Coordinates of C-alpha atoms and ligand atoms in Angstrom, one line a residue:
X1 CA 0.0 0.0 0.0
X2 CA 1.3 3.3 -0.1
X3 CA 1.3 5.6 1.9
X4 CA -0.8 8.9 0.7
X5 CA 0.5 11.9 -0.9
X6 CA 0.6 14.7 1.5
X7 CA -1.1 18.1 0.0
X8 CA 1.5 20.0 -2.1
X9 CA 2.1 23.0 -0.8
X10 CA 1.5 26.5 -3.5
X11 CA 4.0 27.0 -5.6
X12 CA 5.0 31.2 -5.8
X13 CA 7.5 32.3 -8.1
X14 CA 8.7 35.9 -8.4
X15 CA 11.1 37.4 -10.9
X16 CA 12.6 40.5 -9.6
X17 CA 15.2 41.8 -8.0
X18 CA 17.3 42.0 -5.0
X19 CA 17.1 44.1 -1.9
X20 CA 20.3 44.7 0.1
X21 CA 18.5 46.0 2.8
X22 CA 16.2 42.7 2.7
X23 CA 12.9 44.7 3.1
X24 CA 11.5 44.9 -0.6
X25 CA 11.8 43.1 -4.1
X26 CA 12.6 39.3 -3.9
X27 CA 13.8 39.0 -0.4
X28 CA 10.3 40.7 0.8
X29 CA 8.8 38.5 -1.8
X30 CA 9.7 35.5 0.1
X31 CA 8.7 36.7 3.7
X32 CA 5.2 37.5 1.9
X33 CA 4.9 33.6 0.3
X34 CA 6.1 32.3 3.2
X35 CA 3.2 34.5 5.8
X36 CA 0.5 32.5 3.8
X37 CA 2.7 29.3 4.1
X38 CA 3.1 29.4 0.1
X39 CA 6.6 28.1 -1.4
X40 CA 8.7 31.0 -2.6
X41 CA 11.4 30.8 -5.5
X42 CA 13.2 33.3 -7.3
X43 CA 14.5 34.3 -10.7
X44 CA 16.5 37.2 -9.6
X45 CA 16.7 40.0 -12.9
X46 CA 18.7 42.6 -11.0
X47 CA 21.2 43.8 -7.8
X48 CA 20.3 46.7 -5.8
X49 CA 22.3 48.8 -3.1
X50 CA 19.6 50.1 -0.9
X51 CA 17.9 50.9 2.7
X52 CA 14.6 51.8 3.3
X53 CA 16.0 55.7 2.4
X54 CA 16.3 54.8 -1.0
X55 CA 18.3 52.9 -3.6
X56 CA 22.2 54.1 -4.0
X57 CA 23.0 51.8 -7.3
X58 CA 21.7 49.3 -9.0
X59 CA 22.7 46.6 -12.0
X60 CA 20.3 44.1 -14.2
X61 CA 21.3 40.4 -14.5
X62 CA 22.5 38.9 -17.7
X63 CA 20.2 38.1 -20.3
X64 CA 21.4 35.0 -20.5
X65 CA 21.5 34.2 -16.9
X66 CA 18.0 35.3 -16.0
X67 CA 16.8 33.1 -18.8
X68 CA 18.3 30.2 -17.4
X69 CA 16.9 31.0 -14.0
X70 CA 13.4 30.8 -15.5
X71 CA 14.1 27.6 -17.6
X72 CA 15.3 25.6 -14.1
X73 CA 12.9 26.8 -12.0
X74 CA 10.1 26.2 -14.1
X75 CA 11.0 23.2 -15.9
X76 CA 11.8 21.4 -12.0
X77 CA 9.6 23.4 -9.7
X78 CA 6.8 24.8 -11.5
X79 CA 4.9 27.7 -10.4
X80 CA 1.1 27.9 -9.4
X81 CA 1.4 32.0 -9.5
X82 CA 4.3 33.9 -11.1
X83 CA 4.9 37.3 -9.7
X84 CA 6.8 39.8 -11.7
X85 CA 8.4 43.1 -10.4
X86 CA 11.2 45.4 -11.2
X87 CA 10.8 45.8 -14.8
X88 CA 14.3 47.4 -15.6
X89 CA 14.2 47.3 -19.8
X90 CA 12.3 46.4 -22.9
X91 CA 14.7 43.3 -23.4
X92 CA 14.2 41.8 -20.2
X93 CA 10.6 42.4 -20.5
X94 CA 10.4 40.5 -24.0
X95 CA 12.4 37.3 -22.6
X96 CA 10.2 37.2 -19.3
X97 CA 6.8 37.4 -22.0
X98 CA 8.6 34.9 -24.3
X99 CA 9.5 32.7 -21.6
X100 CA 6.4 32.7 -19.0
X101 CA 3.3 32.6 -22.4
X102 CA 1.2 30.2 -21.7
X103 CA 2.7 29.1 -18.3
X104 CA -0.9 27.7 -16.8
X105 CA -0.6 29.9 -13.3
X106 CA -2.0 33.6 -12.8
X107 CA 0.3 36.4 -13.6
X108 CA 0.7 39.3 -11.0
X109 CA 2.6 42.5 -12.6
X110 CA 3.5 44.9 -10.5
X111 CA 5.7 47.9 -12.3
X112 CA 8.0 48.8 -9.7
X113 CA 8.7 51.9 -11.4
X114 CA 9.3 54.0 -7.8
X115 CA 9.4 52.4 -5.0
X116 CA 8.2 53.5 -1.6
X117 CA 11.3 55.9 -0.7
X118 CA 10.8 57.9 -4.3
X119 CA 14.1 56.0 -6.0
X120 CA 13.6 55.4 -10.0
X121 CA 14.0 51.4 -10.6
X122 CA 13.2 51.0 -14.3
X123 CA 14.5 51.6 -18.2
X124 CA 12.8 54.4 -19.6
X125 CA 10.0 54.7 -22.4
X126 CA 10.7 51.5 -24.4
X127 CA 10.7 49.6 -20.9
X128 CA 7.2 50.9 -20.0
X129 CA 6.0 50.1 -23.9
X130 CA 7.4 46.7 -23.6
X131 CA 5.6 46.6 -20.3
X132 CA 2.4 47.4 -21.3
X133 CA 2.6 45.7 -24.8
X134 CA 3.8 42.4 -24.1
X135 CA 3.3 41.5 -19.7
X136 CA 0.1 43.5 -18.9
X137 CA -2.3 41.3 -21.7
X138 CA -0.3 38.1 -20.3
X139 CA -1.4 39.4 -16.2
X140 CA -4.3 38.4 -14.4
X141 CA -3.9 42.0 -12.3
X142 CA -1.3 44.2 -12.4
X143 CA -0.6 46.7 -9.4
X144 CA 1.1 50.0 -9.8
X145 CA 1.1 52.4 -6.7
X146 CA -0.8 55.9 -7.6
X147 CA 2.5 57.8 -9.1
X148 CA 3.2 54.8 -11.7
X149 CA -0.5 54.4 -12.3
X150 CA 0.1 58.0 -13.6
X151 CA 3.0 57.6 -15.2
X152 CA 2.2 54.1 -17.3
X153 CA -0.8 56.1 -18.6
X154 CA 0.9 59.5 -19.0
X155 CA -2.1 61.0 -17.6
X156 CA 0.3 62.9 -14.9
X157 CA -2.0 65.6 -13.0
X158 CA -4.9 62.6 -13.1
X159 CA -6.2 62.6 -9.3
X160 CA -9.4 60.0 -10.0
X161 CA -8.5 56.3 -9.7
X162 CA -11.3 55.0 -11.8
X163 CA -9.8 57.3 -14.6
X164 CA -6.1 56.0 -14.1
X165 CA -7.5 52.2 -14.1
X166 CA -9.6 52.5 -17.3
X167 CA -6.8 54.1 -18.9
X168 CA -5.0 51.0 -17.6
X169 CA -7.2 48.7 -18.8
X170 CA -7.2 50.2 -22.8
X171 CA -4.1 49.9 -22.5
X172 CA -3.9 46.6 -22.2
X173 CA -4.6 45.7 -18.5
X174 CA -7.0 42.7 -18.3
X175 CA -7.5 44.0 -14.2
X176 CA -5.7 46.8 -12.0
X177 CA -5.3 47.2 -8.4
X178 CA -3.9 50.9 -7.8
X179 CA -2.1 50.7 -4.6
X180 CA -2.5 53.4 -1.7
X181 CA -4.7 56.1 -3.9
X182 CA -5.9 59.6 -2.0
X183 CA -7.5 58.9 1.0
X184 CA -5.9 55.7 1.6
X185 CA -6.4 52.1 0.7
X186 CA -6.7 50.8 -2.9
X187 CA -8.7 51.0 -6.0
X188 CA -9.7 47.9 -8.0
X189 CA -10.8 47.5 -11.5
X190 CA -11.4 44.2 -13.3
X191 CA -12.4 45.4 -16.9
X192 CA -16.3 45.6 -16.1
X193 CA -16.4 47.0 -12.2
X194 CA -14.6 49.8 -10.4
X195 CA -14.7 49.1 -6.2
X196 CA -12.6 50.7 -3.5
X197 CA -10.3 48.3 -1.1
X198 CA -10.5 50.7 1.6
X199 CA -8.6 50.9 4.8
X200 CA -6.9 53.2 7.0
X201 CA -3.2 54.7 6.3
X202 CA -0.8 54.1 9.3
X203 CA 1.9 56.4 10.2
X204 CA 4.0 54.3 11.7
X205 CA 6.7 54.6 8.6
X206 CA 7.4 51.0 7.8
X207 CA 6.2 51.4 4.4
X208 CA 9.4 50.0 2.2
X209 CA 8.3 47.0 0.6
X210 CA 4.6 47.5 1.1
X211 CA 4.4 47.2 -2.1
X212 CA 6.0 44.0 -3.4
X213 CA 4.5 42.3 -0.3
X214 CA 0.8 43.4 -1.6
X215 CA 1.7 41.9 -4.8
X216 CA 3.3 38.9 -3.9
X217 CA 0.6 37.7 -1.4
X218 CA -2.1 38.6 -4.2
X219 CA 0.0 36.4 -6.1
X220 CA -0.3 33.8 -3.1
X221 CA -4.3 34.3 -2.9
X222 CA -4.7 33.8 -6.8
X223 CA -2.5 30.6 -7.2
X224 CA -4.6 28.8 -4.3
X225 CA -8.0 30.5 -6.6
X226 CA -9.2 33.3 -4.3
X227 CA -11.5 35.3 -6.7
X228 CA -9.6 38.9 -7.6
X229 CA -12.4 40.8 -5.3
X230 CA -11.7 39.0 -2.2
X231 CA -8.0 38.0 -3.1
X232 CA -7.1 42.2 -3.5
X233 CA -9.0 42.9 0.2
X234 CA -7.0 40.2 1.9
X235 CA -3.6 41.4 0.6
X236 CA -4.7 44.7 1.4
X237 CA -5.5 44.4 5.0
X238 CA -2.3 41.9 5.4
X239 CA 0.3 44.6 4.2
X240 CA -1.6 47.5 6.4
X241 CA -1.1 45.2 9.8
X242 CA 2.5 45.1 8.5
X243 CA 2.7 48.8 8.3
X244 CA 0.5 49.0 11.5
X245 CA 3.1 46.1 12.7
X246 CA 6.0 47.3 11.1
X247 CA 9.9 47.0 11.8
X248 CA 10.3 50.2 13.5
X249 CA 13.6 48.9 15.1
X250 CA 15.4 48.2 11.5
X251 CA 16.3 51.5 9.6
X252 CA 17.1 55.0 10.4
X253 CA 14.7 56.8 9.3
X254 CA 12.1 54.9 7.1
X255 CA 11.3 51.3 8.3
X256 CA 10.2 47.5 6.3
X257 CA 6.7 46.5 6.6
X258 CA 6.4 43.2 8.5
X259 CA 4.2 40.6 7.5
X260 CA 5.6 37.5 9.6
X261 CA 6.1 38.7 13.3
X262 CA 2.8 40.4 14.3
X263 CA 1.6 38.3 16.8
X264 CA -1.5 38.5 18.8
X265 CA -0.5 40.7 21.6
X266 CA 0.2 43.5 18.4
X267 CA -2.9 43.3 16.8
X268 CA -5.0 43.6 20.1
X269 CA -2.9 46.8 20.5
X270 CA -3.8 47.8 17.0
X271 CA -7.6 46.8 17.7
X272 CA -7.5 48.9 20.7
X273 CA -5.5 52.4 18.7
X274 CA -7.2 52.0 15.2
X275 CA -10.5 50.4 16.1
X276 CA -9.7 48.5 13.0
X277 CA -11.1 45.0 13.7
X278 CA -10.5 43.8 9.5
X279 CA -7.2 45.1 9.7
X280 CA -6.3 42.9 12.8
X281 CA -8.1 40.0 11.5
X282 CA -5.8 40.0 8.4
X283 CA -3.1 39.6 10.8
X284 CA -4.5 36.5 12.4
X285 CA -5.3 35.1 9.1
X286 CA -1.9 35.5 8.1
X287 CA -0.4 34.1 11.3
X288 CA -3.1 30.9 10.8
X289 CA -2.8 30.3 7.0
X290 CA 0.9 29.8 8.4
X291 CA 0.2 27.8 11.4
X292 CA -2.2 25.6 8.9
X293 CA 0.5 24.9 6.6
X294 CA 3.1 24.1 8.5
X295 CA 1.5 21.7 10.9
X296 CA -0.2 20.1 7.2
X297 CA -3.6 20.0 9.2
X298 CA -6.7 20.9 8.0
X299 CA -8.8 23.6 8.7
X300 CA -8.7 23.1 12.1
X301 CA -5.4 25.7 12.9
X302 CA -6.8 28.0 10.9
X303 CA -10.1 28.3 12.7
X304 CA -7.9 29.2 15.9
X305 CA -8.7 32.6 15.2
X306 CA -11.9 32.0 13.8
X307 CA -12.3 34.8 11.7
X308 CA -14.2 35.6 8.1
X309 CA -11.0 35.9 6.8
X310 CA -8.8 33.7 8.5
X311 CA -11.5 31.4 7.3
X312 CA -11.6 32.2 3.5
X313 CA -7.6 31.8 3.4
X314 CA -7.6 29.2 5.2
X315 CA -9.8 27.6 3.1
X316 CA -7.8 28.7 0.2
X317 CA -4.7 27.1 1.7
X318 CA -5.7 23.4 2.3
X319 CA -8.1 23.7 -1.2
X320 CA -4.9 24.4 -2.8
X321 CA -4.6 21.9 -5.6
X322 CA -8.5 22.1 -5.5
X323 CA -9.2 25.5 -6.0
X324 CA -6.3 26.5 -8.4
X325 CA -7.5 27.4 -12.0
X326 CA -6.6 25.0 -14.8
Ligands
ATP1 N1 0.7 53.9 5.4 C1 0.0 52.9 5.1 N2 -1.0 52.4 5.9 C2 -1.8 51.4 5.5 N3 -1.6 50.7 4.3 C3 -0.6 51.1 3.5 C4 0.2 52.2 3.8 N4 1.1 52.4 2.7 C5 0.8 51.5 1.8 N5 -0.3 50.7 2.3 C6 -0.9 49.6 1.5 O1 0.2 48.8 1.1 C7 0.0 48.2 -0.1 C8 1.1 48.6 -1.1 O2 0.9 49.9 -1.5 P1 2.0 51.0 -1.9 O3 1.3 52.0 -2.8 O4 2.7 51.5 -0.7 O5 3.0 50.2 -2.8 P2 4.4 50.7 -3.5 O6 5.5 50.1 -2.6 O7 4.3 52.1 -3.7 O8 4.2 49.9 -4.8 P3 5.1 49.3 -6.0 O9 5.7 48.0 -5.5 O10 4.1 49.1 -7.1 O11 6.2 50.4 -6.3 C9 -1.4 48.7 -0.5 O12 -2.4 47.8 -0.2 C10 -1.5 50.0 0.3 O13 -2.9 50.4 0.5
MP5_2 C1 14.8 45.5 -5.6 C2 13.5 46.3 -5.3 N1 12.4 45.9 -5.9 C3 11.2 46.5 -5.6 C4 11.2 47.6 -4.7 C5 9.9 48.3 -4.4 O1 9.8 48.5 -3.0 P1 8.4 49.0 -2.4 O2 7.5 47.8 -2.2 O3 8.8 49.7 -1.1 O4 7.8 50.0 -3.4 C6 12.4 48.0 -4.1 N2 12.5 49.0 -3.2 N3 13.6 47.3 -4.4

């Protein structure tokens, strides 16, 4: 007899690049796949000197090299989701279409063309073309932040979200989450209906690598099949607990989000300062998708907090292999 298969754990890959400082791009990546208990790997496209102040140089990868990366990883591994972030150059952007068409997992852009601190991380004109015309038809979402909404859709002194993520979608967007728009929170559009992802900004700082972390655990929620709606809400209120949660001790003057040590005494304190009940429950869903994984129980851990949407993840975690799209 043999003995049964145990359930495969998702599969995350992100292409991207490196973070000295070990708060954003692929190294934040990773803490975000593994907060949801999702297997992270990496095709690494560039090196950057940085802190949370701001990047001080930078280099792409080889051609050559990064297509390599993405041949092994796939052709061993395999990917449920496939994240892609810093976008670098036109040619890059080419190879990463060529090589991920047709891949069978949802596609997560996210144009990290400034990053939290202000710093400049991508080619110039033909990058953003190649962007638009080749990776944003291929993505399932992509996810600028306000200023890159703007600038991929050179509508510059645009202030209305809807208008930035129409202009996204004729441009070849099939869906478009605009991060952290005026008055806090997101904006989602899915090619037929505009909604808010509301939520409450936190001044706490630890913003650097907000970013990649709200696309790498949408990227989580859509491998294990979490409808876009719901999947963009939960990533949402997960990075805000990290901001509310944030790493206040690393960095001088700007701070990493934090997505993997909140714990339960920190969110009862940010229950009791924010009265903010969903963002809190993210928090727990987080820290029971993880508990649920690792222990390879059902959904038994993940009812330990017993919470709408400790529930819905949790669900999404053990329904992996179920729920994934084909
Ligand atoms: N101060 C804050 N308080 C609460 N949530 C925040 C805060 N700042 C950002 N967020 C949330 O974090 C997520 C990432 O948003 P943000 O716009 O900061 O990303 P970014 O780092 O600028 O993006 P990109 O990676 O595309 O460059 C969003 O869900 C946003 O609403
Ligand atoms: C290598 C790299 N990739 C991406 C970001 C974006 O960071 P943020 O999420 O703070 O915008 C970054 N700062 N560095």
């Amino acid at each position: 007899m043999t003995a049964p298969r145990p359930p495969r754990r998702t599969r995350c890959l992100t292409v991207g690049s490196s973070d000295s400082s070990g708060g954003a791009g692929i190294q934040g990546d990773l803490k975000a796949f593994a907060s949801v208990g999702a297997y992270g790997a990496t095709v690494l496209v560039g090196v950057t000197a940085q802190s949370p102040a701001g990047v001080i140089a930078s280099a792409p990868v080889d051609l050559d090299l990064v297509a390599a990366q993405l041949d092994t990883v796939l052709a061993d591994i395999g990917a449920d989701g496939v994240k892609v972030g810093t976008t670098w150059s036109a040619a890059l952007m080419h190879l990463v279409a060529d090589r991920l068409a047709g891949i069978p997992a949802p596609l997560v852009v996210d144009p990290v063309l400034v990053t939290a601190a202000g710093s400049g991380l991508s080619g110039g004109q033909d990058a953003v073309d190649a962007l638009c015309e080749r990776l944003l038809p291929m993505a399932a979402v992509t996810t600028p932040n306000f200023a890159e909404a703007r600038r991929l859709t050179g509508l510059t002194d645009e202030t209305d979200p809807a208008v930035l993520a129409g202009a996204l979608v004729r441009r070849g967007a099939r869906a478009v989450v605009i991060t952290d728009v005026p008055g806090g929170g997101d904006w989602l559009f899915d090619g037929r209906r505009h909604r808010a992802v509301p939520g409450p900004r936190h001044a706490t700082g630890c913003e650097h690598g907000a970013g990649c972390a709200h696309s790498a655990l949408l990227t989580a929620f859509l491998a294990r099949g979490v409808p876009l709606p719901r999947a963009a809400e939960l990533a949402h209120r997960a990075v805000a607990a990290g901001v509310a949660n944030g790493a206040v001790d690393i960095g001088r003057d700007r701070h990493p989000v934090d997505l993997l040590t909140a714990t339960a005494a920190d969110t009862a304190t940010d229950t009791e300062t924010d009265t903010d009940t969903d963002t809190a429950t993210a928090t727990g869903a987080a820290a029971a998708v993880g508990a649920a994984t690792a222990t390879a129980t059902e959904t038994g851990a993940a009812t330990a907090t017993d919470t709408d949407a400790a529930a819905a993840v949790g669900a999404a975690v053990v329904g992996g292999d179920r729920g994934r799209p084909a």
